[in-house]
mmCIF file of C-alpha atoms in Angstrom:
data_model
loop_
_atom_site.group_PDB
_atom_site.id
_atom_site.type_symbol
_atom_site.label_atom_id
_atom_site.label_comp_id
_atom_site.label_asym_id
_atom_site.label_seq_id
_atom_site.Cartn_x
_atom_site.Cartn_y
_atom_site.Cartn_z
ATOM 1 C CA GLN A 1494 73.592 100.648 105.384
ATOM 2 C CA LYS A 1495 77.097 99.417 105.545
ATOM 3 C CA GLU A 1496 78.736 99.978 108.818
ATOM 4 C CA VAL A 1497 82.112 99.449 110.411
ATOM 5 C CA GLU A 1498 81.982 99.482 114.133
ATOM 6 C CA GLN A 1499 84.891 100.335 116.514
ATOM 7 C CA ASN A 1500 85.065 101.027 120.260
ATOM 8 C CA SER A 1501 86.018 104.747 120.460
ATOM 9 C CA GLY A 1502 88.208 104.147 123.474
ATOM 10 C CA PRO A 1503 90.535 105.349 124.726
ATOM 11 C CA LEU A 1504 92.363 102.177 125.010
ATOM 12 C CA SER A 1505 95.186 102.634 127.423
ATOM 13 C CA VAL A 1506 98.116 100.179 127.619
ATOM 14 C CA PRO A 1507 101.503 100.325 129.301
ATOM 15 C CA GLU A 1508 104.617 100.499 127.296
ATOM 16 C CA GLY A 1509 105.807 97.125 126.053
ATOM 17 C CA ALA A 1510 102.379 95.546 126.287
ATOM 18 C CA ILE A 1511 100.211 94.112 123.392
ATOM 19 C CA ALA A 1512 97.514 96.560 122.185
ATOM 20 C CA SER A 1513 94.518 94.909 120.686
ATOM 21 C CA LEU A 1514 92.183 96.918 118.533
ATOM 22 C CA ASN A 1515 88.944 95.522 117.254
ATOM 23 C CA CYS A 1516 86.425 96.230 114.467
ATOM 24 C CA THR A 1517 83.277 94.561 113.153
ATOM 25 C CA TYR A 1518 81.635 95.170 109.821
ATOM 26 C CA SER A 1519 78.018 94.703 108.648
ATOM 27 C CA ASP A 1520 78.400 94.114 104.913
ATOM 28 C CA ARG A 1521 79.163 90.408 104.161
ATOM 29 C CA GLY A 1522 80.211 91.571 100.706
ATOM 30 C CA SER A 1523 83.319 93.328 102.133
ATOM 31 C CA GLN A 1524 86.473 91.809 100.642
ATOM 32 C CA SER A 1525 89.295 93.991 101.739
ATOM 33 C CA PHE A 1526 90.062 95.436 105.166
ATOM 34 C CA PHE A 1527 92.318 98.233 106.171
ATOM 35 C CA TRP A 1528 93.983 99.770 109.279
ATOM 36 C CA TYR A 1529 94.962 103.383 109.269
ATOM 37 C CA ARG A 1530 96.847 105.244 111.986
ATOM 38 C CA GLN A 1531 96.010 108.924 112.504
ATOM 39 C CA TYR A 1532 98.085 111.049 114.841
ATOM 40 C CA SER A 1533 96.268 114.130 116.162
ATOM 41 C CA GLY A 1534 96.021 116.885 113.762
ATOM 42 C CA LYS A 1535 97.385 114.691 110.944
ATOM 43 C CA SER A 1536 96.070 112.671 108.008
ATOM 44 C CA PRO A 1537 95.409 108.979 108.121
ATOM 45 C CA GLU A 1538 98.286 106.700 107.169
ATOM 46 C CA LEU A 1539 97.738 103.121 105.907
ATOM 47 C CA ILE A 1540 99.624 100.664 108.037
ATOM 48 C CA MET A 1541 98.113 97.250 107.265
ATOM 49 C CA PHE A 1542 95.681 95.660 104.870
ATOM 50 C CA ILE A 1543 94.275 92.104 104.781
ATOM 51 C CA TYR A 1544 92.216 90.261 102.266
ATOM 52 C CA SER A 1545 92.153 86.723 103.445
ATOM 53 C CA ASN A 1546 90.997 84.914 106.611
ATOM 54 C CA GLY A 1547 93.769 84.499 109.101
ATOM 55 C CA ASP A 1548 96.672 86.547 110.300
ATOM 56 C CA LYS A 1549 99.012 88.913 108.487
ATOM 57 C CA GLU A 1550 102.030 90.103 110.245
ATOM 58 C CA ASP A 1551 104.259 93.186 109.433
ATOM 59 C CA GLY A 1552 106.841 94.009 112.041
ATOM 60 C CA ARG A 1553 105.116 94.734 115.382
ATOM 61 C CA PHE A 1554 101.753 94.754 113.684
ATOM 62 C CA THR A 1555 99.433 91.772 113.170
ATOM 63 C CA ALA A 1556 96.053 92.084 111.359
ATOM 64 C CA GLN A 1557 93.533 89.311 111.897
ATOM 65 C CA LEU A 1558 90.447 88.652 109.750
ATOM 66 C CA ASN A 1559 87.579 86.407 110.504
ATOM 67 C CA LYS A 1560 84.966 86.761 107.734
ATOM 68 C CA ALA A 1561 82.573 84.220 109.343
ATOM 69 C CA SER A 1562 82.384 86.412 112.366
ATOM 70 C CA GLN A 1563 82.800 89.653 110.366
ATOM 71 C CA TYR A 1564 85.580 90.672 112.666
ATOM 72 C CA VAL A 1565 88.873 92.426 112.060
ATOM 73 C CA SER A 1566 91.573 93.142 114.666
ATOM 74 C CA LEU A 1567 94.920 94.812 114.867
ATOM 75 C CA LEU A 1568 97.497 93.658 117.399
ATOM 76 C CA ILE A 1569 100.469 95.950 118.192
ATOM 77 C CA ARG A 1570 103.180 94.124 120.103
ATOM 78 C CA ASP A 1571 105.776 95.912 122.304
ATOM 79 C CA SER A 1572 103.649 99.032 122.136
ATOM 80 C CA GLN A 1573 105.435 102.360 122.302
ATOM 81 C CA PRO A 1574 104.430 105.839 123.269
ATOM 82 C CA SER A 1575 104.795 106.663 119.625
ATOM 83 C CA ASP A 1576 101.978 104.274 118.762
ATOM 84 C CA SER A 1577 99.552 106.599 120.626
ATOM 85 C CA ALA A 1578 97.135 107.664 118.048
ATOM 86 C CA THR A 1579 93.708 106.931 116.613
ATOM 87 C CA TYR A 1580 93.335 103.761 114.584
ATOM 88 C CA LEU A 1581 90.734 103.676 111.864
ATOM 89 C CA CYS A 1582 89.350 100.393 110.463
ATOM 90 C CA ALA A 1583 88.016 100.409 106.939
ATOM 91 C CA ALA A 1584 86.295 97.821 104.743
ATOM 92 C CA SER A 1585 85.845 97.758 101.037
ATOM 93 C CA GLY A 1586 83.566 95.493 98.931
ATOM 94 C CA GLY A 1587 82.411 95.554 95.294
ATOM 95 C CA SER A 1588 81.970 99.272 95.064
ATOM 96 C CA TYR A 1589 84.737 102.014 95.129
ATOM 97 C CA ILE A 1590 83.347 103.521 98.407
ATOM 98 C CA PRO A 1591 85.359 102.096 101.382
ATOM 99 C CA THR A 1592 83.488 102.433 104.705
ATOM 100 C CA PHE A 1593 85.552 103.790 107.642
ATOM 101 C CA GLY A 1594 84.917 103.154 111.333
ATOM 102 C CA ARG A 1595 85.016 106.052 113.763
ATOM 103 C CA GLY A 1596 88.252 105.076 115.046
ATOM 104 C CA THR A 1597 89.775 103.800 118.342
ATOM 105 C CA SER A 1598 92.109 106.151 120.421
ATOM 106 C CA LEU A 1599 95.138 104.335 121.706
ATOM 107 C CA ILE A 1600 97.241 105.632 124.497
ATOM 108 C CA VAL A 1601 100.606 103.838 125.364
ATOM 109 C CA HIS A 1602 101.781 105.199 128.635
ATOM 110 C CA PRO A 1603 105.439 104.837 129.741
ATOM 111 C CA GLU B 1208 108.693 113.125 97.152
ATOM 112 C CA ALA B 1209 105.390 111.266 96.613
ATOM 113 C CA GLN B 1210 102.673 113.392 97.916
ATOM 114 C CA VAL B 1211 99.042 114.632 97.831
ATOM 115 C CA THR B 1212 98.874 118.427 98.088
ATOM 116 C CA GLN B 1213 95.815 120.208 99.266
ATOM 117 C CA ASN B 1214 95.135 124.023 99.268
ATOM 118 C CA PRO B 1215 94.170 125.867 101.338
ATOM 119 C CA ARG B 1216 95.057 124.100 104.555
ATOM 120 C CA TYR B 1217 92.829 126.400 106.542
ATOM 121 C CA LEU B 1218 89.972 128.617 105.396
ATOM 122 C CA ILE B 1219 87.233 130.629 107.119
ATOM 123 C CA THR B 1220 84.622 131.772 104.759
ATOM 124 C CA VAL B 1221 80.956 132.960 104.970
ATOM 125 C CA THR B 1222 77.726 131.268 103.842
ATOM 126 C CA GLY B 1223 77.158 131.270 100.100
ATOM 127 C CA LYS B 1224 80.545 132.358 99.038
ATOM 128 C CA LYS B 1225 81.805 129.819 96.466
ATOM 129 C CA LEU B 1226 85.111 128.239 97.172
ATOM 130 C CA THR B 1227 87.400 125.538 95.769
ATOM 131 C CA VAL B 1228 89.754 123.314 97.555
ATOM 132 C CA THR B 1229 92.495 122.053 95.183
ATOM 133 C CA CYS B 1230 94.063 118.594 95.293
ATOM 134 C CA SER B 1231 97.092 117.542 93.343
ATOM 135 C CA GLN B 1232 99.021 114.196 93.403
ATOM 136 C CA ASN B 1233 102.335 113.512 91.897
ATOM 137 C CA MET B 1234 102.202 109.667 91.872
ATOM 138 C CA ASN B 1235 100.264 109.195 88.607
ATOM 139 C CA HIS B 1236 97.425 107.600 90.555
ATOM 140 C CA GLU B 1237 94.162 106.926 88.587
ATOM 141 C CA TYR B 1238 91.883 106.825 91.610
ATOM 142 C CA MET B 1239 91.330 109.925 93.729
ATOM 143 C CA SER B 1240 88.674 110.773 96.318
ATOM 144 C CA TRP B 1241 87.554 113.390 98.804
ATOM 145 C CA TYR B 1242 86.636 112.762 102.341
ATOM 146 C CA ARG B 1243 85.215 114.767 105.156
ATOM 147 C CA GLN B 1244 85.965 114.043 108.798
ATOM 148 C CA ASP B 1245 83.712 115.177 111.592
ATOM 149 C CA PRO B 1246 83.891 114.334 115.315
ATOM 150 C CA GLY B 1247 81.881 111.283 116.192
ATOM 151 C CA LEU B 1248 81.159 110.559 112.507
ATOM 152 C CA GLY B 1249 84.566 109.431 111.142
ATOM 153 C CA LEU B 1250 85.640 109.684 107.635
ATOM 154 C CA ARG B 1251 82.909 109.861 104.996
ATOM 155 C CA GLN B 1252 83.473 109.890 101.284
ATOM 156 C CA ILE B 1253 82.155 112.801 99.279
ATOM 157 C CA TYR B 1254 83.148 111.980 95.697
ATOM 158 C CA TYR B 1255 85.585 109.783 93.918
ATOM 159 C CA SER B 1256 87.213 109.476 90.501
ATOM 160 C CA MET B 1257 88.324 106.474 88.707
ATOM 161 C CA ASN B 1258 90.156 108.446 86.015
ATOM 162 C CA VAL B 1259 90.101 111.560 83.902
ATOM 163 C CA GLU B 1260 86.528 112.644 83.192
ATOM 164 C CA VAL B 1261 85.140 109.840 85.405
ATOM 165 C CA THR B 1262 83.621 111.020 88.705
ATOM 166 C CA ASP B 1263 80.952 109.439 90.995
ATOM 167 C CA LYS B 1264 79.209 110.232 94.284
ATOM 168 C CA GLY B 1265 80.247 108.848 97.543
ATOM 169 C CA ASP B 1266 78.205 108.706 100.689
ATOM 170 C CA VAL B 1267 77.730 112.421 101.227
ATOM 171 C CA PRO B 1268 77.829 114.253 97.919
ATOM 172 C CA GLU B 1269 75.199 116.900 98.643
ATOM 173 C CA GLY B 1270 76.469 120.427 98.362
ATOM 174 C CA TYR B 1271 79.680 119.491 96.580
ATOM 175 C CA LYS B 1272 80.929 119.147 93.172
ATOM 176 C CA VAL B 1273 84.151 117.858 91.643
ATOM 177 C CA SER B 1274 85.884 117.737 88.299
ATOM 178 C CA ARG B 1275 88.756 115.584 86.936
ATOM 179 C CA LYS B 1276 90.206 117.346 83.891
ATOM 180 C CA GLU B 1277 93.695 116.166 84.450
ATOM 181 C CA LYS B 1278 94.873 112.914 86.030
ATOM 182 C CA ARG B 1279 96.796 114.767 88.798
ATOM 183 C CA ASN B 1280 94.108 117.231 89.939
ATOM 184 C CA PHE B 1281 90.799 116.657 91.653
ATOM 185 C CA PRO B 1282 89.434 119.937 92.949
ATOM 186 C CA LEU B 1283 86.436 120.027 95.394
ATOM 187 C CA ILE B 1284 83.981 122.778 94.756
ATOM 188 C CA LEU B 1285 81.541 124.250 97.253
ATOM 189 C CA GLU B 1286 79.184 126.400 95.178
ATOM 190 C CA SER B 1287 77.164 127.784 98.078
ATOM 191 C CA PRO B 1288 78.819 126.685 101.294
ATOM 192 C CA SER B 1289 76.653 126.367 104.474
ATOM 193 C CA PRO B 1290 77.708 126.016 108.084
ATOM 194 C CA ASN B 1291 76.990 122.252 108.126
ATOM 195 C CA GLN B 1292 79.993 121.925 105.705
ATOM 196 C CA THR B 1293 82.283 123.136 108.332
ATOM 197 C CA SER B 1294 84.633 120.173 108.517
ATOM 198 C CA LEU B 1295 88.150 118.706 107.987
ATOM 199 C CA TYR B 1296 88.555 117.655 104.393
ATOM 200 C CA PHE B 1297 90.994 115.114 103.060
ATOM 201 C CA CYS B 1298 91.899 114.348 99.490
ATOM 202 C CA ALA B 1299 93.300 110.873 98.754
ATOM 203 C CA SER B 1300 94.614 108.846 95.905
ATOM 204 C CA THR B 1301 95.760 105.285 95.172
ATOM 205 C CA SER B 1302 97.133 103.182 92.408
ATOM 206 C CA GLY B 1303 95.728 100.053 94.129
ATOM 207 C CA GLY B 1304 92.282 99.281 95.516
ATOM 208 C CA PRO B 1305 89.959 102.127 96.822
ATOM 209 C CA GLY B 1306 90.857 101.259 100.378
ATOM 210 C CA GLU B 1307 94.637 101.619 99.951
ATOM 211 C CA LEU B 1308 94.679 105.297 100.195
ATOM 212 C CA PHE B 1309 97.304 107.934 100.332
ATOM 213 C CA PHE B 1310 95.980 111.045 102.001
ATOM 214 C CA GLY B 1311 96.708 114.662 101.758
ATOM 215 C CA GLU B 1312 97.449 116.761 104.866
ATOM 216 C CA GLY B 1313 93.872 117.965 105.120
ATOM 217 C CA SER B 1314 92.006 121.191 104.710
ATOM 218 C CA ARG B 1315 90.133 122.650 107.731
ATOM 219 C CA LEU B 1316 87.120 124.651 106.500
ATOM 220 C CA THR B 1317 84.917 126.888 108.578
ATOM 221 C CA VAL B 1318 81.798 128.377 107.184
ATOM 222 C CA LEU B 1319 80.216 131.144 109.229
#
């Protein structure tokens, strides 16, 4: 059974702080990893993807991948109240069925 | 505007009454898929399609059917809905890998 685990939260951080969201996966065959943001009542939106070990930066977002530890993280620098949402981690391997985690709720308070 | 359009957005129906949720994308994407999202269970894939006339089961296909007669359309069919199919449904498509998805706005279905 392929699983992607996330702490459901909520993770509460003050405005301007770094938010750190974490995800572990069970399938060692997973090759591609994704972070989606989902605002309440809205559809998920892809914000980052990472395929190789290490860090990938895009604006205020940094995705980190450690395949040996089967660990993926998303860092949000200078967090804003508009970043308050649920963040979904997903992993995809050789099949065409990506596995999603249950999501971590992030609250950024002013 | 690039989009995935689902209809209906909201539907209340009764057990056993066949229904279809339509999904259409205007991005010429080959890959399309259907998900359901339930509290505490996250997003689970129902069916996916790699191209016209090519469909395959996801993690939770029981009670659902799909068809892909045209590249842009991928309807989800519930032949005999049951209350356990009450859920929020998302259609998604991509031109890239199966994880790089562009989601529709969602269809909230209630089966009484």
